[in-house]
PDB file of C-alpha atoms in Angstrom:
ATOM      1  CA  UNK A   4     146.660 -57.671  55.256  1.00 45.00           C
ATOM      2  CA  UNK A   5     149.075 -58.535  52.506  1.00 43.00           C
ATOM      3  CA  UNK A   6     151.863 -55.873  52.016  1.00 46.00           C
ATOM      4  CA  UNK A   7     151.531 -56.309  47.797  1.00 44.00           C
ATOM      5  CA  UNK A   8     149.041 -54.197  45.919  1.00 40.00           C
ATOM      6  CA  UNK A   9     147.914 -56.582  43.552  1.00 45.00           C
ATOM      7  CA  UNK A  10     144.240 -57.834  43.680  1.00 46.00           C
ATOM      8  CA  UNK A  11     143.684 -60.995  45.891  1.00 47.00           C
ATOM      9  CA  UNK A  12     140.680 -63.036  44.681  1.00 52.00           C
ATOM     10  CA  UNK A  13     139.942 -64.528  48.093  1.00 72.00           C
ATOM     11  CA  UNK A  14     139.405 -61.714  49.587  1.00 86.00           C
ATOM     12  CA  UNK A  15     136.202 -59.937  50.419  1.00 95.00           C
ATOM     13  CA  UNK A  16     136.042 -56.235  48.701  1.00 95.00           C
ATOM     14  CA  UNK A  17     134.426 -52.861  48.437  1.00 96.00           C
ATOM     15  CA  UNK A  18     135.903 -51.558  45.636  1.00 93.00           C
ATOM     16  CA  UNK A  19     135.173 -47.676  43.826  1.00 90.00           C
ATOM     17  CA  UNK A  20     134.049 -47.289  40.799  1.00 78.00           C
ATOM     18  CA  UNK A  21     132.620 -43.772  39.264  1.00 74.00           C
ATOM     19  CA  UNK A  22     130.639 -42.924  42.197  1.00 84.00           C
ATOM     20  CA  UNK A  23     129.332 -46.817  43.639  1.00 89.00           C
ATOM     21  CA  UNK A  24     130.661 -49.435  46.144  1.00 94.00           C
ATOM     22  CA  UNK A  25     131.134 -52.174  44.032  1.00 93.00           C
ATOM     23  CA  UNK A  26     131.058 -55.211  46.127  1.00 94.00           C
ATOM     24  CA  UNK A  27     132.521 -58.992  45.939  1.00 93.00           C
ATOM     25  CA  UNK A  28     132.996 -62.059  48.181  1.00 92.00           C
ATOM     26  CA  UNK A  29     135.620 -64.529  47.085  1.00 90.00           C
ATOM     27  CA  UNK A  30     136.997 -62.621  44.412  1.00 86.00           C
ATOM     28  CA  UNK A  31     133.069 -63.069  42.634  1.00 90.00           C
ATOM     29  CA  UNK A  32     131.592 -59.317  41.680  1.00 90.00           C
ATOM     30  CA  UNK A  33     128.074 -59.338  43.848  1.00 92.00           C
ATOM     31  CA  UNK A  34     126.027 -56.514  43.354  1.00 92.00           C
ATOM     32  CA  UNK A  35     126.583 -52.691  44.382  1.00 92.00           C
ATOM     33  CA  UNK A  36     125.615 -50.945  47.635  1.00 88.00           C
ATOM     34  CA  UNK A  37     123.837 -47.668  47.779  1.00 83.00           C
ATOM     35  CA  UNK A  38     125.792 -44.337  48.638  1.00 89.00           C
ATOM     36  CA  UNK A  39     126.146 -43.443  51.656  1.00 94.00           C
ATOM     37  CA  UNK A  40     127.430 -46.599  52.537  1.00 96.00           C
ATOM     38  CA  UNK A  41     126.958 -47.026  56.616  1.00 97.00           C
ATOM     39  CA  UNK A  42     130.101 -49.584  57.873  1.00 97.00           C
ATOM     40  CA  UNK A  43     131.850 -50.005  61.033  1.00 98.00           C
ATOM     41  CA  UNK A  44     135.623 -49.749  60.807  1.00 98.00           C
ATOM     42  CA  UNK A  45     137.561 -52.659  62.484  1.00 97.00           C
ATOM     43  CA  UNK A  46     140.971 -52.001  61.373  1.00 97.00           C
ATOM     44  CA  UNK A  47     143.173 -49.719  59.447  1.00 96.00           C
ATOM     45  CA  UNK A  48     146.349 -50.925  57.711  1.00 95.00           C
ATOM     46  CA  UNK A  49     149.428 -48.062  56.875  1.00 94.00           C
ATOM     47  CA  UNK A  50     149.392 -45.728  54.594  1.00 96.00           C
ATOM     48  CA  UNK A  51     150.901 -47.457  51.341  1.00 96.00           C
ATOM     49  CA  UNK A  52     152.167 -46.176  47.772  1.00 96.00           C
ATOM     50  CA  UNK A  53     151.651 -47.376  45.012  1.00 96.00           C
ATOM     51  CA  UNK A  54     152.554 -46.738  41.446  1.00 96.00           C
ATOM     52  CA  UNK A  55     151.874 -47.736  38.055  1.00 94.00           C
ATOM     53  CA  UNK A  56     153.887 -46.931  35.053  1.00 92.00           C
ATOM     54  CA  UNK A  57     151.293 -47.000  32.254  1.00 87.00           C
ATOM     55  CA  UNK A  58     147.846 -45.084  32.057  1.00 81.00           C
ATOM     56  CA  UNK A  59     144.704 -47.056  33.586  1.00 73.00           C
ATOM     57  CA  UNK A  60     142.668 -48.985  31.014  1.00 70.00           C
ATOM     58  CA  UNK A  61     139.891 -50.210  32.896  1.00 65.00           C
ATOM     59  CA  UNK A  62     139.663 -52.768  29.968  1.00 72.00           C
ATOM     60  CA  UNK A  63     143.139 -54.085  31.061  1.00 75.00           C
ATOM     61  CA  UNK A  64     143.667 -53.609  34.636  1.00 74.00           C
ATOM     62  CA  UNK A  65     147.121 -53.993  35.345  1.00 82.00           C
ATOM     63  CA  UNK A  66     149.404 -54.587  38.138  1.00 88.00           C
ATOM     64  CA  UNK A  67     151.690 -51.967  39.847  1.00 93.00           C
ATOM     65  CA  UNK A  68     155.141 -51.218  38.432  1.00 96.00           C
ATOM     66  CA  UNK A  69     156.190 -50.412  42.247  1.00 97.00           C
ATOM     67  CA  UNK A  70     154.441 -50.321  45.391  1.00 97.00           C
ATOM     68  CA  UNK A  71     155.288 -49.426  49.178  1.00 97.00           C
ATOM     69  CA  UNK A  72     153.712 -51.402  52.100  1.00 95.00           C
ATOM     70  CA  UNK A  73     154.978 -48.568  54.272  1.00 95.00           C
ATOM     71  CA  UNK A  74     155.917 -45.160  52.281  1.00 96.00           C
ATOM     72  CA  UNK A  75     159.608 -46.139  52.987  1.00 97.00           C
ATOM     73  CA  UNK A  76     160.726 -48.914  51.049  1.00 97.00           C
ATOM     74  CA  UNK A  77     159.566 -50.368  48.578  1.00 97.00           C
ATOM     75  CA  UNK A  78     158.239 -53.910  49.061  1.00 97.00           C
ATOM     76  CA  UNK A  79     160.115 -57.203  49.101  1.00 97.00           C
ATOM     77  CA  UNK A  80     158.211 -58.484  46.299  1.00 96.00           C
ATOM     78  CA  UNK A  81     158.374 -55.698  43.632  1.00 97.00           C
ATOM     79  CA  UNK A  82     161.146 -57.122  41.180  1.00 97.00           C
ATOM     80  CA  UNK A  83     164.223 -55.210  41.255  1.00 96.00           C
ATOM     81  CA  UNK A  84     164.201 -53.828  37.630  1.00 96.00           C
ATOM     82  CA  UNK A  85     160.741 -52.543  38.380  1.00 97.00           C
ATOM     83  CA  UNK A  86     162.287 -50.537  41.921  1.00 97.00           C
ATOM     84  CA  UNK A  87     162.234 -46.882  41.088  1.00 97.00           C
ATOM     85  CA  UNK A  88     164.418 -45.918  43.870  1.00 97.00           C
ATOM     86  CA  UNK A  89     165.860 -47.489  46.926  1.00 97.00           C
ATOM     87  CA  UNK A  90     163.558 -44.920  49.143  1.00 97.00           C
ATOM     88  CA  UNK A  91     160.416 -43.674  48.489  1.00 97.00           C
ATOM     89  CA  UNK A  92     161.482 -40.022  49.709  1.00 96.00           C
ATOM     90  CA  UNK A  93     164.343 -39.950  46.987  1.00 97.00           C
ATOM     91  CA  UNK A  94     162.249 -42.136  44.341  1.00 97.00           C
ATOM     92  CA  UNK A  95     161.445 -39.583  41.174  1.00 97.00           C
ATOM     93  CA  UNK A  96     157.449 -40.695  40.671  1.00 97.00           C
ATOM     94  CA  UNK A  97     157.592 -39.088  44.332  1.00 96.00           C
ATOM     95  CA  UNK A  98     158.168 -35.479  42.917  1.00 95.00           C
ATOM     96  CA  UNK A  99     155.046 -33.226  42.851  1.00 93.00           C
ATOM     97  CA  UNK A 100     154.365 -32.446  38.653  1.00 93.00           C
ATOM     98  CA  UNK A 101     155.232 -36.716  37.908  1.00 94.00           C
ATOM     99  CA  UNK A 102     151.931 -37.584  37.748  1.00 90.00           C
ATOM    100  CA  UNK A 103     149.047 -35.481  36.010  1.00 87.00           C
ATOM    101  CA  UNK A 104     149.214 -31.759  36.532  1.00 88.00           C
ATOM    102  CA  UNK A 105     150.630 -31.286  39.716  1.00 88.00           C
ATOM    103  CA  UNK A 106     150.043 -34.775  41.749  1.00 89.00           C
ATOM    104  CA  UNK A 107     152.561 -37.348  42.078  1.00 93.00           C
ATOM    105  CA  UNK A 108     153.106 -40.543  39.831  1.00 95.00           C
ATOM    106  CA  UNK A 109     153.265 -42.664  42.873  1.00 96.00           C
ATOM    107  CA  UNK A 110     150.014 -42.026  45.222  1.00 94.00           C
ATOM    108  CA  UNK A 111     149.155 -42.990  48.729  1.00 95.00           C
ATOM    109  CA  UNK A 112     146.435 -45.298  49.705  1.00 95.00           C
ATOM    110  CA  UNK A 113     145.434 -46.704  53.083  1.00 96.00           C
ATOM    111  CA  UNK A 114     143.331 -50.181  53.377  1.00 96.00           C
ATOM    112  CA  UNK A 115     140.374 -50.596  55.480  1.00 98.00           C
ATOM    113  CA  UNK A 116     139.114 -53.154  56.966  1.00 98.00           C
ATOM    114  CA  UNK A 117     135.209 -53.204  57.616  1.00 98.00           C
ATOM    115  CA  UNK A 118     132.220 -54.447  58.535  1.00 97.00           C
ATOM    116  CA  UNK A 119     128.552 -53.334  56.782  1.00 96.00           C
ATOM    117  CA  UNK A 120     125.947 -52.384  58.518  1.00 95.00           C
ATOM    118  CA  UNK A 121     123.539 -55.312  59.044  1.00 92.00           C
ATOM    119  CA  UNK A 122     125.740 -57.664  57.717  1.00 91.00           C
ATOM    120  CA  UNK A 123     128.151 -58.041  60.430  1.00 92.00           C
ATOM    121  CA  UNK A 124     129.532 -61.511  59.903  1.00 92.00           C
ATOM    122  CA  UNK A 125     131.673 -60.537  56.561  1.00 94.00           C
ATOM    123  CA  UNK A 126     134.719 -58.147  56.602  1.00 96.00           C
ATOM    124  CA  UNK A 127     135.489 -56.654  53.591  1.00 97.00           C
ATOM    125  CA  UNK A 128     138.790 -54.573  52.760  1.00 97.00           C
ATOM    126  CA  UNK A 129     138.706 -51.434  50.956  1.00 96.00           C
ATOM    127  CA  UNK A 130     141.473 -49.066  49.359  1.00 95.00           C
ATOM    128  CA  UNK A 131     140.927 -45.615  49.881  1.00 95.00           C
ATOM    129  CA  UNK A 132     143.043 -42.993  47.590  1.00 92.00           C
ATOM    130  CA  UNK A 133     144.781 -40.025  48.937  1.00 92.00           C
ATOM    131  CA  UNK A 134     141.955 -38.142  48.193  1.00 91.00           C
ATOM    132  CA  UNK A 135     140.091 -39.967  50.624  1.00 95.00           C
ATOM    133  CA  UNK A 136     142.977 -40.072  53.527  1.00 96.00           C
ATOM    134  CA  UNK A 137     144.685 -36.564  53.478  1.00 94.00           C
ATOM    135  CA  UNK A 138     142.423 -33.037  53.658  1.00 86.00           C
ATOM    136  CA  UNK A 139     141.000 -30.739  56.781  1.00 86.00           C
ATOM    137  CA  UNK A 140     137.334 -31.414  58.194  1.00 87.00           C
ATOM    138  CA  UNK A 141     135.176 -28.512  56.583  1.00 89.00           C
ATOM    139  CA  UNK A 142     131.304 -28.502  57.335  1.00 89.00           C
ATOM    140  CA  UNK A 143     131.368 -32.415  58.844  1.00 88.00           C
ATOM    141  CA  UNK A 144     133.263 -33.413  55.332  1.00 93.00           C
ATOM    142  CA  UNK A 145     136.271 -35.569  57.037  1.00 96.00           C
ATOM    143  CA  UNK A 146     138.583 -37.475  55.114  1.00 96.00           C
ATOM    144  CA  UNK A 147     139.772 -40.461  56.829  1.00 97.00           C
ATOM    145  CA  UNK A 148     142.697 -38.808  58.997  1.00 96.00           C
ATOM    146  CA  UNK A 149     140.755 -35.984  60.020  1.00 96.00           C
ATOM    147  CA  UNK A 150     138.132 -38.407  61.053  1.00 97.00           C
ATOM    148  CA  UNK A 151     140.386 -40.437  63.033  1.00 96.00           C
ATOM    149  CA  UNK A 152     141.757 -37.594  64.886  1.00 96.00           C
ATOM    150  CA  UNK A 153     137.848 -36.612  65.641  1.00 96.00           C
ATOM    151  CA  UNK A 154     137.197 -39.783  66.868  1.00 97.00           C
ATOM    152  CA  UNK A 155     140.487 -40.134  68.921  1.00 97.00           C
ATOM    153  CA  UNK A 156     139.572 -36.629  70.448  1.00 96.00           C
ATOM    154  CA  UNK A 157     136.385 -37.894  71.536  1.00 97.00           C
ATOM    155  CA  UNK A 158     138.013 -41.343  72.979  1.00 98.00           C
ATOM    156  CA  UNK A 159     135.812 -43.235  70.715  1.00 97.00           C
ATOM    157  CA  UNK A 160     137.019 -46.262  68.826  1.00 97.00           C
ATOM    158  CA  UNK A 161     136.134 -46.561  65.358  1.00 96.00           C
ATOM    159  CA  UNK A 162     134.797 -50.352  66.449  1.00 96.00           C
ATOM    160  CA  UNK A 163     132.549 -48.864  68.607  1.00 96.00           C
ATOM    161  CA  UNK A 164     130.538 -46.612  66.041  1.00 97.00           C
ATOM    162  CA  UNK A 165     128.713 -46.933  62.483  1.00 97.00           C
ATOM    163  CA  UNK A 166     130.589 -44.977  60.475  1.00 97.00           C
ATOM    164  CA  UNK A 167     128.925 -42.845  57.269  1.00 97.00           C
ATOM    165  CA  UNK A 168     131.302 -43.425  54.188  1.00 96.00           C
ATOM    166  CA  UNK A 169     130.209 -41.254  51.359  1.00 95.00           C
ATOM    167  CA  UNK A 170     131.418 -40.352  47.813  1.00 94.00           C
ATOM    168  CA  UNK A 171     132.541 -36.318  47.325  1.00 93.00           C
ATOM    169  CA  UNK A 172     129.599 -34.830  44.701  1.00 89.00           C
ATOM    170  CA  UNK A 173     131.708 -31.951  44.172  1.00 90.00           C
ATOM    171  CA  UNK A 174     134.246 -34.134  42.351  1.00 86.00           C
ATOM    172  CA  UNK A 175     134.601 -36.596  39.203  1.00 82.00           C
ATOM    173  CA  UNK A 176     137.067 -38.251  40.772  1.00 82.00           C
ATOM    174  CA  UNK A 177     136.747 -41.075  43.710  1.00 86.00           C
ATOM    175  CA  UNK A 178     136.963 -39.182  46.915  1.00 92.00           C
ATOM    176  CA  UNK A 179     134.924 -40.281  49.887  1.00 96.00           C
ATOM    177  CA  UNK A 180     134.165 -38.568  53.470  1.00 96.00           C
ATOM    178  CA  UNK A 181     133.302 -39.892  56.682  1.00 96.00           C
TER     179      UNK A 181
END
């Protein structure tokens, strides 16, 4: 997987939107699919970061101001008078209260790579938020590291299951369990 954030049109995608899987082949929007969404997992880039300097309009997407293929660095490509910092751990969109409220101007995401149930001849990536990533198992809810560690505990690879991705109802934001 590429190391830059922006969108790649030839690339197969599950994207989130309100509460749906949006999904598109080749860069061409196809359809939705139903929550849950039932996938198998066949690879899991690093966590990234990624920020953006002005507000989302989802009438003008935009692309990043700065972005981190690694949560170290930022990446080769960003143009130097867009680098907020040298390192991301000295960088100031990494200081808790730079973003909204609390949260952090520049936010973690992780890429997936997957397969969908009964349609195992097409990966798709998808870009999970931190929401998504970080967080404790409560109840069976597992964000994505806690559900790695479950399945690492039980020596299963995520290959060799279908995994339940599901959107958070508790929450307006995009947030999924597995």
């Amino acid at each position: 997987m590429s190391d830059t954030a922006s969108a790649n049109d030839t690339v197969n995608q599950i994207t989130l939107g309100g509460k749906r899987f949006a999904k598109s082949i080749n860069g061409e929007s196809i359809g939705f699919v139903d929550d849950p969404m039932n996938v198998v997992i066949v690879n899991a880039a690093k966590l990234a970061r990624t920020y953006y300097k002005d507000e989302y309009d989802p009438r003008s997407p935009s692309a990043p101001t700065c972005w981190s293929p690694d949560t170290q660095t930022p990446s080769l490509d960003v143009p130097t008078d867009q680098k907020q910092s040298a390192r991301c751990m000295d960088c100031p969109q990494n200081i808790k209260g730079s973003g909204q409220g609390e949260s952090r101007a520049c936010r973690f995401s992780q890429r997936l790579a997957i397969l969908l149930e009964g349609q195992m001849d097409t990966i798709y990536q998808i870009r999970i938020p931190a929401t998504s990533i970080f967080g404790k198992a409560k109840d069976g809810d597992m964000g994505m590291q806690a559900y790695a560690k479950y399945l690492h505990k039980h020596r299963t690879p995520s290959i060799a299951v279908v995994t339940q991705m599901r959107f958070d109802d508790r929450t307006d934001s995009p947030k999924l369990f597995f």
